[in-house]
Coordinates of C-alpha atoms and ligand atoms in Angstrom, one line a residue:
X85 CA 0.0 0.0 0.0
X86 CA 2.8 1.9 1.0
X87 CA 4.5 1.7 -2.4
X88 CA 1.5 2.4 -4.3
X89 CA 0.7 5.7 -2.2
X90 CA 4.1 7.0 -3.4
X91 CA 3.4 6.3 -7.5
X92 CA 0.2 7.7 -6.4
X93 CA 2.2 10.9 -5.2
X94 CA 4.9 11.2 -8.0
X95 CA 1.7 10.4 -10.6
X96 CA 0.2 13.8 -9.1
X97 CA 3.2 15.8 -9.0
X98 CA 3.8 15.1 -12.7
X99 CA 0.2 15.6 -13.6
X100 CA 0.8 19.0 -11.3
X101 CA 3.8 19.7 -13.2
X102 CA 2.3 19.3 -16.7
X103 CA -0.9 21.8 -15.6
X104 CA 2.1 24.4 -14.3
X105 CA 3.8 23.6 -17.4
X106 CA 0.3 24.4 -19.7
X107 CA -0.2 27.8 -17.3
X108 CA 2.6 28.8 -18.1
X109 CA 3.2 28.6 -21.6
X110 CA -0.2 29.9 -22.3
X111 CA 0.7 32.4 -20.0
X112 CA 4.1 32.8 -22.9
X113 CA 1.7 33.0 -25.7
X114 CA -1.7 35.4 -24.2
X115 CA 1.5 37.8 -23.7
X116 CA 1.3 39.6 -27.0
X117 CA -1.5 38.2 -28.7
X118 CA -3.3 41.4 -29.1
X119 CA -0.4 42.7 -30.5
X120 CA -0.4 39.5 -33.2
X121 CA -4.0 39.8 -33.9
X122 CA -4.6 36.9 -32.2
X123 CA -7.5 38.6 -29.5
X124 CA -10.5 39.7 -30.7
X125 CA -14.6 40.9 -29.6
X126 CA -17.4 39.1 -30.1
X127 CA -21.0 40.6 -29.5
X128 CA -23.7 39.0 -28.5
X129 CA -27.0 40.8 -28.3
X130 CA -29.1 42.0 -25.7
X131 CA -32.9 42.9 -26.2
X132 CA -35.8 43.8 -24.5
X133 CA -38.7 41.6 -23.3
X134 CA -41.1 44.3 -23.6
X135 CA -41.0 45.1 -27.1
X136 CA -38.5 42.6 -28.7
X137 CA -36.2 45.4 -29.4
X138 CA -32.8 45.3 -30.0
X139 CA -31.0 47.2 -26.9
X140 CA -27.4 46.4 -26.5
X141 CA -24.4 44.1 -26.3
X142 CA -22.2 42.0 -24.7
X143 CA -18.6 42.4 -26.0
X144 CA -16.8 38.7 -25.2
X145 CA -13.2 38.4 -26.3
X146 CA -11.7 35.3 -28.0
X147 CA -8.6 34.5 -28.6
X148 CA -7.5 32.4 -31.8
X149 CA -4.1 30.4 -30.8
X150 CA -2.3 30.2 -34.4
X151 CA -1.6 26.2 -33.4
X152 CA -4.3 25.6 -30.7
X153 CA -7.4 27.2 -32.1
X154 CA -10.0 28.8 -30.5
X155 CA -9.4 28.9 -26.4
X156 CA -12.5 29.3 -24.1
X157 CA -11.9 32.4 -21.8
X158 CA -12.8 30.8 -18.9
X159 CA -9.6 29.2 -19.5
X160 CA -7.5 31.8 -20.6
X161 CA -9.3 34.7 -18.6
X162 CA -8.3 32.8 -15.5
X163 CA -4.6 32.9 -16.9
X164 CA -4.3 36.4 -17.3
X165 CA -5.9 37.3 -14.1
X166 CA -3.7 35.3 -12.0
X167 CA -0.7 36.7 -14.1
X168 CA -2.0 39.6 -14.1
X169 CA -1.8 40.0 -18.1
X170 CA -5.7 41.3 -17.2
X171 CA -4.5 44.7 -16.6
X172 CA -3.1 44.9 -19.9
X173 CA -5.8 43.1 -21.9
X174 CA -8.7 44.8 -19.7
X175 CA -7.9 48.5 -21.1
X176 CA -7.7 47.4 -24.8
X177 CA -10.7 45.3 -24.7
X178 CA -12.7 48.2 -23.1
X179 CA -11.3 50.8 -25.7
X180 CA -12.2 48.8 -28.9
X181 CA -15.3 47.8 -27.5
X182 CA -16.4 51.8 -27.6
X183 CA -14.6 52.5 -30.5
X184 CA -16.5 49.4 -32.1
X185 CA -20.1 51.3 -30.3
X186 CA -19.0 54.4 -31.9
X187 CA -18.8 53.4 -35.4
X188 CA -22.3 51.2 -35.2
X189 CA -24.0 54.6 -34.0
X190 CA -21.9 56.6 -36.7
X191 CA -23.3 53.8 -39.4
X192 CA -26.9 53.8 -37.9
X193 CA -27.9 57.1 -36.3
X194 CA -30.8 55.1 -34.7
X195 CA -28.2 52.5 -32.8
X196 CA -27.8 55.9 -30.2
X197 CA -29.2 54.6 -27.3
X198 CA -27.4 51.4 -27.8
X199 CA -25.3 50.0 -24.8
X200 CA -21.9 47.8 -24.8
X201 CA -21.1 46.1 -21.6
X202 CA -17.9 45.0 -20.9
X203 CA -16.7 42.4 -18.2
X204 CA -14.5 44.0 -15.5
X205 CA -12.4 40.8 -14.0
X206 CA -11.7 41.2 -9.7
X207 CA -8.0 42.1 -10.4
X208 CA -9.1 45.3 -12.2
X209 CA -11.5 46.3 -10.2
X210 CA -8.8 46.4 -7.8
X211 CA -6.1 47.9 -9.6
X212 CA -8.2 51.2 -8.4
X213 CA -7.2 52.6 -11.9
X214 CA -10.7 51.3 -13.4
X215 CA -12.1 55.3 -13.0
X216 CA -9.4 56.8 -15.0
X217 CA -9.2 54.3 -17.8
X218 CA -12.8 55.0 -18.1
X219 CA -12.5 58.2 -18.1
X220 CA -9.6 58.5 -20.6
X221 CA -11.7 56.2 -22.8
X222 CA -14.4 58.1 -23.0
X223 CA -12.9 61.1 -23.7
X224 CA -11.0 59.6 -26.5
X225 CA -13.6 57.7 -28.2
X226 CA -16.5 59.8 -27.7
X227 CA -18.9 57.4 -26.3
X228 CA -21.4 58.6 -24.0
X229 CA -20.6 57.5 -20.1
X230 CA -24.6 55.9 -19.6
X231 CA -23.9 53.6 -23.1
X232 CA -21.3 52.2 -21.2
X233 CA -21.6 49.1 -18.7
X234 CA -19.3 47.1 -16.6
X235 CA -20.5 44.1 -16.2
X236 CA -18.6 43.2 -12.8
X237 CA -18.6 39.5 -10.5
X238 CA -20.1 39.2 -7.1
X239 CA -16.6 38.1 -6.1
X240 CA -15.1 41.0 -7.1
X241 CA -17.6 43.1 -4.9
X242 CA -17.1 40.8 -2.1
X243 CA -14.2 40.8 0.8
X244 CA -13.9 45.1 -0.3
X245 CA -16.5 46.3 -0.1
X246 CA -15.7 49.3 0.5
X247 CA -13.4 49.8 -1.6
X248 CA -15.4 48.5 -3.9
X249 CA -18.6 50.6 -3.1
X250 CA -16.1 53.8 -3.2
X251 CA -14.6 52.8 -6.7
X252 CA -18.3 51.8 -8.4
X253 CA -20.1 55.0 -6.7
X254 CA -17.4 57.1 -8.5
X255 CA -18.0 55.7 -11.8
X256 CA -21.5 55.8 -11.4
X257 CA -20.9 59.7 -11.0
X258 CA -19.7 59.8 -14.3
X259 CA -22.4 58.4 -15.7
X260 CA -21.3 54.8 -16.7
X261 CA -23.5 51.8 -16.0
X262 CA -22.8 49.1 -12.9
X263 CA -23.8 45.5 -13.5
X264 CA -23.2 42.7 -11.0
X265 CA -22.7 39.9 -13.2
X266 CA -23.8 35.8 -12.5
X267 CA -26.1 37.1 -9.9
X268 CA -27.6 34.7 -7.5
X269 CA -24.7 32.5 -7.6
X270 CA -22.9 33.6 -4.5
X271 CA -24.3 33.8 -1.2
X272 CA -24.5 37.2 -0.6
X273 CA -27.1 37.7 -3.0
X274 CA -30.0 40.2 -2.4
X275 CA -28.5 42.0 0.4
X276 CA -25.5 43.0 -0.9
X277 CA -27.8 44.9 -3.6
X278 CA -28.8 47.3 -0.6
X279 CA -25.1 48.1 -0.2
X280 CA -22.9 48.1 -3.3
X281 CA -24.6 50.8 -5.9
X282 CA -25.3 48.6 -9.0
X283 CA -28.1 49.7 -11.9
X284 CA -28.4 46.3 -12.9
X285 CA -27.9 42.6 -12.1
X286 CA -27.8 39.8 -14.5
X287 CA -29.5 36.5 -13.6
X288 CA -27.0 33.6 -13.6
X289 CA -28.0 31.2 -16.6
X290 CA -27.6 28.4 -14.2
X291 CA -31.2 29.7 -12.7
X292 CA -32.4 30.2 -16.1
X293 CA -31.5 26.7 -17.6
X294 CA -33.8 25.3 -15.4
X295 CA -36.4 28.1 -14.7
X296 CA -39.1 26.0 -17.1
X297 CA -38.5 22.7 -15.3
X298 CA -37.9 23.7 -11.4
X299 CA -39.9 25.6 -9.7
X300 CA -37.4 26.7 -7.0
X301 CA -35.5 28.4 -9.9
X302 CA -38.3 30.0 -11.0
X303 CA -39.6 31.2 -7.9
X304 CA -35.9 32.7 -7.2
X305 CA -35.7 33.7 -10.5
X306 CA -38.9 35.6 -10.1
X307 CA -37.8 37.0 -6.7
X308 CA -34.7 38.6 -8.2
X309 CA -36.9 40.6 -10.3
X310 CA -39.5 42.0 -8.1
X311 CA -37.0 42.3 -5.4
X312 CA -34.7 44.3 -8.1
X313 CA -37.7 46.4 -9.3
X314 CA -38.3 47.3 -5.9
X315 CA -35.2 48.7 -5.5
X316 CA -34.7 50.4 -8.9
X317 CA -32.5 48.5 -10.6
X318 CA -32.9 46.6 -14.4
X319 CA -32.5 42.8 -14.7
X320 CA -31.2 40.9 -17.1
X321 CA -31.2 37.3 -17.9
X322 CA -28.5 35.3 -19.4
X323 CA -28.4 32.2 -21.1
X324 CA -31.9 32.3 -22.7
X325 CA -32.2 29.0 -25.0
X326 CA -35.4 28.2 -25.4
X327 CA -38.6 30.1 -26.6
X328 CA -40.5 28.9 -23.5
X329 CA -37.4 30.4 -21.1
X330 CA -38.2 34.2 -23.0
X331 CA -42.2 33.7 -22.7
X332 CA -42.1 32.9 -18.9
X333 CA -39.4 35.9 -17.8
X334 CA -41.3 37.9 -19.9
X335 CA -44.5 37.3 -18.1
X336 CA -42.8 38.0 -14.6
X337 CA -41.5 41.1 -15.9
X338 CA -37.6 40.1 -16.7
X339 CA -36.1 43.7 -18.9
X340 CA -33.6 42.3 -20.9
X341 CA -32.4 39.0 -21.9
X342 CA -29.7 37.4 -24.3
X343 CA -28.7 33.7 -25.0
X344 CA -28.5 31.5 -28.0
X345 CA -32.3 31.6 -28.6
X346 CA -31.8 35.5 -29.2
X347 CA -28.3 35.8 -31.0
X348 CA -25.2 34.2 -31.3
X349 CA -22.0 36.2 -30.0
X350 CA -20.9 37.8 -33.4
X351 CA -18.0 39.8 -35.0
X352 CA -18.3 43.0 -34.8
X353 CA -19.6 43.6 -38.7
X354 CA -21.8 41.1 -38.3
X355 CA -23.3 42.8 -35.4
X356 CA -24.1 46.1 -37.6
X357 CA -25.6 44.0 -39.6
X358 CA -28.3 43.8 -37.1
X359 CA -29.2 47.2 -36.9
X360 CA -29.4 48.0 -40.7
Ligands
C2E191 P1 -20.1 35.7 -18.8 O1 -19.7 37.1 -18.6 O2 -21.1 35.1 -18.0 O3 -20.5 35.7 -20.4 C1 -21.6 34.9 -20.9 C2 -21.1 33.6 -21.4 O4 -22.3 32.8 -21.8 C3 -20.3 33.8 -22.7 O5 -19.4 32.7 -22.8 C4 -21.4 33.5 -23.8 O6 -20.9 33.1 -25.0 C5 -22.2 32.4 -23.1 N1 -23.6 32.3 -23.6 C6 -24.3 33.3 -24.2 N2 -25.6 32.8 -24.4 C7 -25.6 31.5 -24.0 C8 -26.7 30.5 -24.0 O7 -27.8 30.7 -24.5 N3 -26.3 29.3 -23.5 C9 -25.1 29.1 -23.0 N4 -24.8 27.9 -22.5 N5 -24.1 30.0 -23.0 C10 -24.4 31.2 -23.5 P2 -17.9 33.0 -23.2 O8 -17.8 34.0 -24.3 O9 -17.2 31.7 -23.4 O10 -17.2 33.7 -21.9 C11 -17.1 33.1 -20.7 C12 -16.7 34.0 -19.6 O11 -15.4 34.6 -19.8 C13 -17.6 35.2 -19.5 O12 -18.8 34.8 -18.8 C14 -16.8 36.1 -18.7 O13 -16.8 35.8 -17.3 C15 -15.4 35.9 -19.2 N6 -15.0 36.9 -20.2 C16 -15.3 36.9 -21.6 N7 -14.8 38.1 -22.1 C17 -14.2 38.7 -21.1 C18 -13.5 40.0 -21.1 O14 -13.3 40.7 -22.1 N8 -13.0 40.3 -19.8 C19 -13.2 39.6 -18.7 N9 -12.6 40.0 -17.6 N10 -13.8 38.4 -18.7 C20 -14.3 38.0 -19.9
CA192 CA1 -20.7 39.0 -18.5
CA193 CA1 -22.7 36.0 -16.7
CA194 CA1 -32.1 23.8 -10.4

C-alpha cells in the first residue's frame, strides 16, 4: 500500500507539473497576442422583453491560438488574471469595445441609445485605476458615459466592499452603468444589492437553464426581479435558449435578456448587420 501511495504521489506531481507547465506557456503565448492579432470581440446581443427590441451588447473576447485554435476564456481569462496579463488586456478590450459602439451609431444614427457592456475581471477592479481608464476612454472615443456598462462578479464586490462601493459609486458619478454579473450565484445575493450601488444585475443562466423545469428556480428567478424592481435597478437574464425560457421571464416582468435563442455572439460587422 505503501508503495502504491508513493506512485500515487509522483503520478500527481507530474500531472501537477504538466498543468504548471500548460499555465505557463499559455501564459508565454496570451503575452502579445493582441499585438499579433490573435485577440479579438465578439458581441452578442441583448434585447428587451417588452417590445423585442434590440437594446445592446455584450462584448466577449476570444482568442484564436495560431496552433491551438479557439481557447475558451474561462480558460485563458483565468490565466491572465492570476498573471496579471488582465491589466493589460482589460484597457484594450474596453477601448475597442467603444470604439466598435462608436462606429455602429456613426453607421446607424438610430443605434444611439445602444449600450456595450464590458466584463470587469476582480483584479481590475482592484487595480483602483478602473475610474481613470474610463474616463480617458471616453474622452478619446467619444462614447457617452450611460452607453457604457461594466459588467462586474459578485466576487469581485465581495471581501472590499468598501473599496469597492467607493470605486463603483465614482464611476456611477460619471455616468457609466454598474452591472453585478452571475447574480444569484454567491451567497450574498440580495442583500449585498442594498449596499454596493449597482443599476443592474444579471441573472445567472444556471437559474435560467432550469427556470421551465424547477420551480425553486423559477420562484428565485422571479424574486430577483421584483425584489430588483423594488429597488430600482434593471434585470437581465442570461443564457436564454429556449422560446419557452423568453415567454415565462417575460410574463414576470424580466427587462432584458440574451442567449443563443436570441443571437449568437458575433464579430463586430456582423453585429451592424443587425441594426441596418
Ligand atoms: P459571462 O460574462 O457570464 O458571459 C456569458 C457567457 O455565456 C459567454 O461565454 C457567452 O458566449 C455564453 N452564452 C451566451 N448565451 C448563451 C446561451 O444561451 N447558453 C449558454 N450555454 N451559454 C451562453 P464566453 O464567451 O465563453 O465567456 C465566458 C466567460 O469569460 C464570461 O462569462 C466572462 O466571465 C469571461 N469573459 C469573456 N470576455 C471577457 C473579457 O473581455 N474580460 C473579462 N474580464 N472576462 C471575460
Ligand atoms: Ca458577463
Ligand atoms: Ca454572466
Ligand atoms: Ca435547479
Amino acid at each position: 500500500a505503501k508503495v502504491a501511495g508513493k506512485n500515487c504521489h509522483r503520478f500527481y506531481s507530474r500531472a501537477m507539473d504538466q498543468a504548471v507547465e500548460r499555465r505557463v506557456r499559455m501564459e508565454q503565448d496570451l503575452r502579445g497576442a493582441w499585438e499579433r492579432g490573435e485577440l479579438s470581440l465578439a458581441y452578442q446581443p441583448v434585447y428587451s422583453l417588452a417590445d423585442g427590441q434590440l437594446r445592446g451588447a455584450e462584448a466577449l473576447l476570444r482568442w484564436q491560438h495560431p496552433e491551438h485554435g479557439a481557447i475558451a476564456p474561462s480558460v485563458f481569462i483565468d490565466v491572465a488574471e492570476q498573471s496579471g496579463l488582465i491589466e493589460v488586456i482589460g484597457p484594450q478590450v474596453l477601448r475597442l469595445a467603444c470604439e466598435d459602439t462608436m462606429r455602429w451609431q456613426q453607421a446607424h444614427p438610430s443605434a444611439d441609445q445602444m449600450f456595450v457592456s464590458v466584463n470587469v475581471s476582480p483584479r481590475q477592479l482592484r487595480s483602483g485605476d478602473l475610474p481613470r481608464q474610463v474616463a480617458t476612454t471616453l474622452r478619446d472615443t467619444g462614447l457617452e458615459a450611460a452607453r457604457l456598462h461594466l459588467e462586474l462578479t459578485e466576487t469581485a464586490v465581495i471581501g472590499d466592499e468598501i473599496h469597492a462601493s467607493g470605486l463603483l459609486a465614482r464611476l456611477r458619478a460619471s455616468g457609466v452603468k454598474i452591472w453585478l454579473d452571475d447574480f444569484g450565484t454567491g451567497f450574498s445575493g440580495l442583500s449585498h444589492l442594498r449596499r454596493v450601488p449597482v443599476d443592474g444585475v444579471k441573472i445567472d443562466r444556471s437559474f435560467i437553464a432550469d427556470v421551465l423545469r424547477d420551480p425553486d428556480d423559477l420562484a428565485l428567478t422571479t424574486a430577483i426581479i421584483a425584489m430588483a424592481h423594488s429597488l430600482g435597478i434593471t434585470v437581465v437574464a442570461e443564457g436564454v435558449e429556449k422560446e419557452g425560457q423568453y415567454a415565462i421571464l417575460r410574463e414576470r416582468g424580466c427587462d432584458l435578456a440574451q442567449g443563443y435563442w436570441l443571437g449568437h455572439p458575433v464579430s463586430a460587422s456582423d453585429f451592424s448587420l443587425l441594426l441596418a
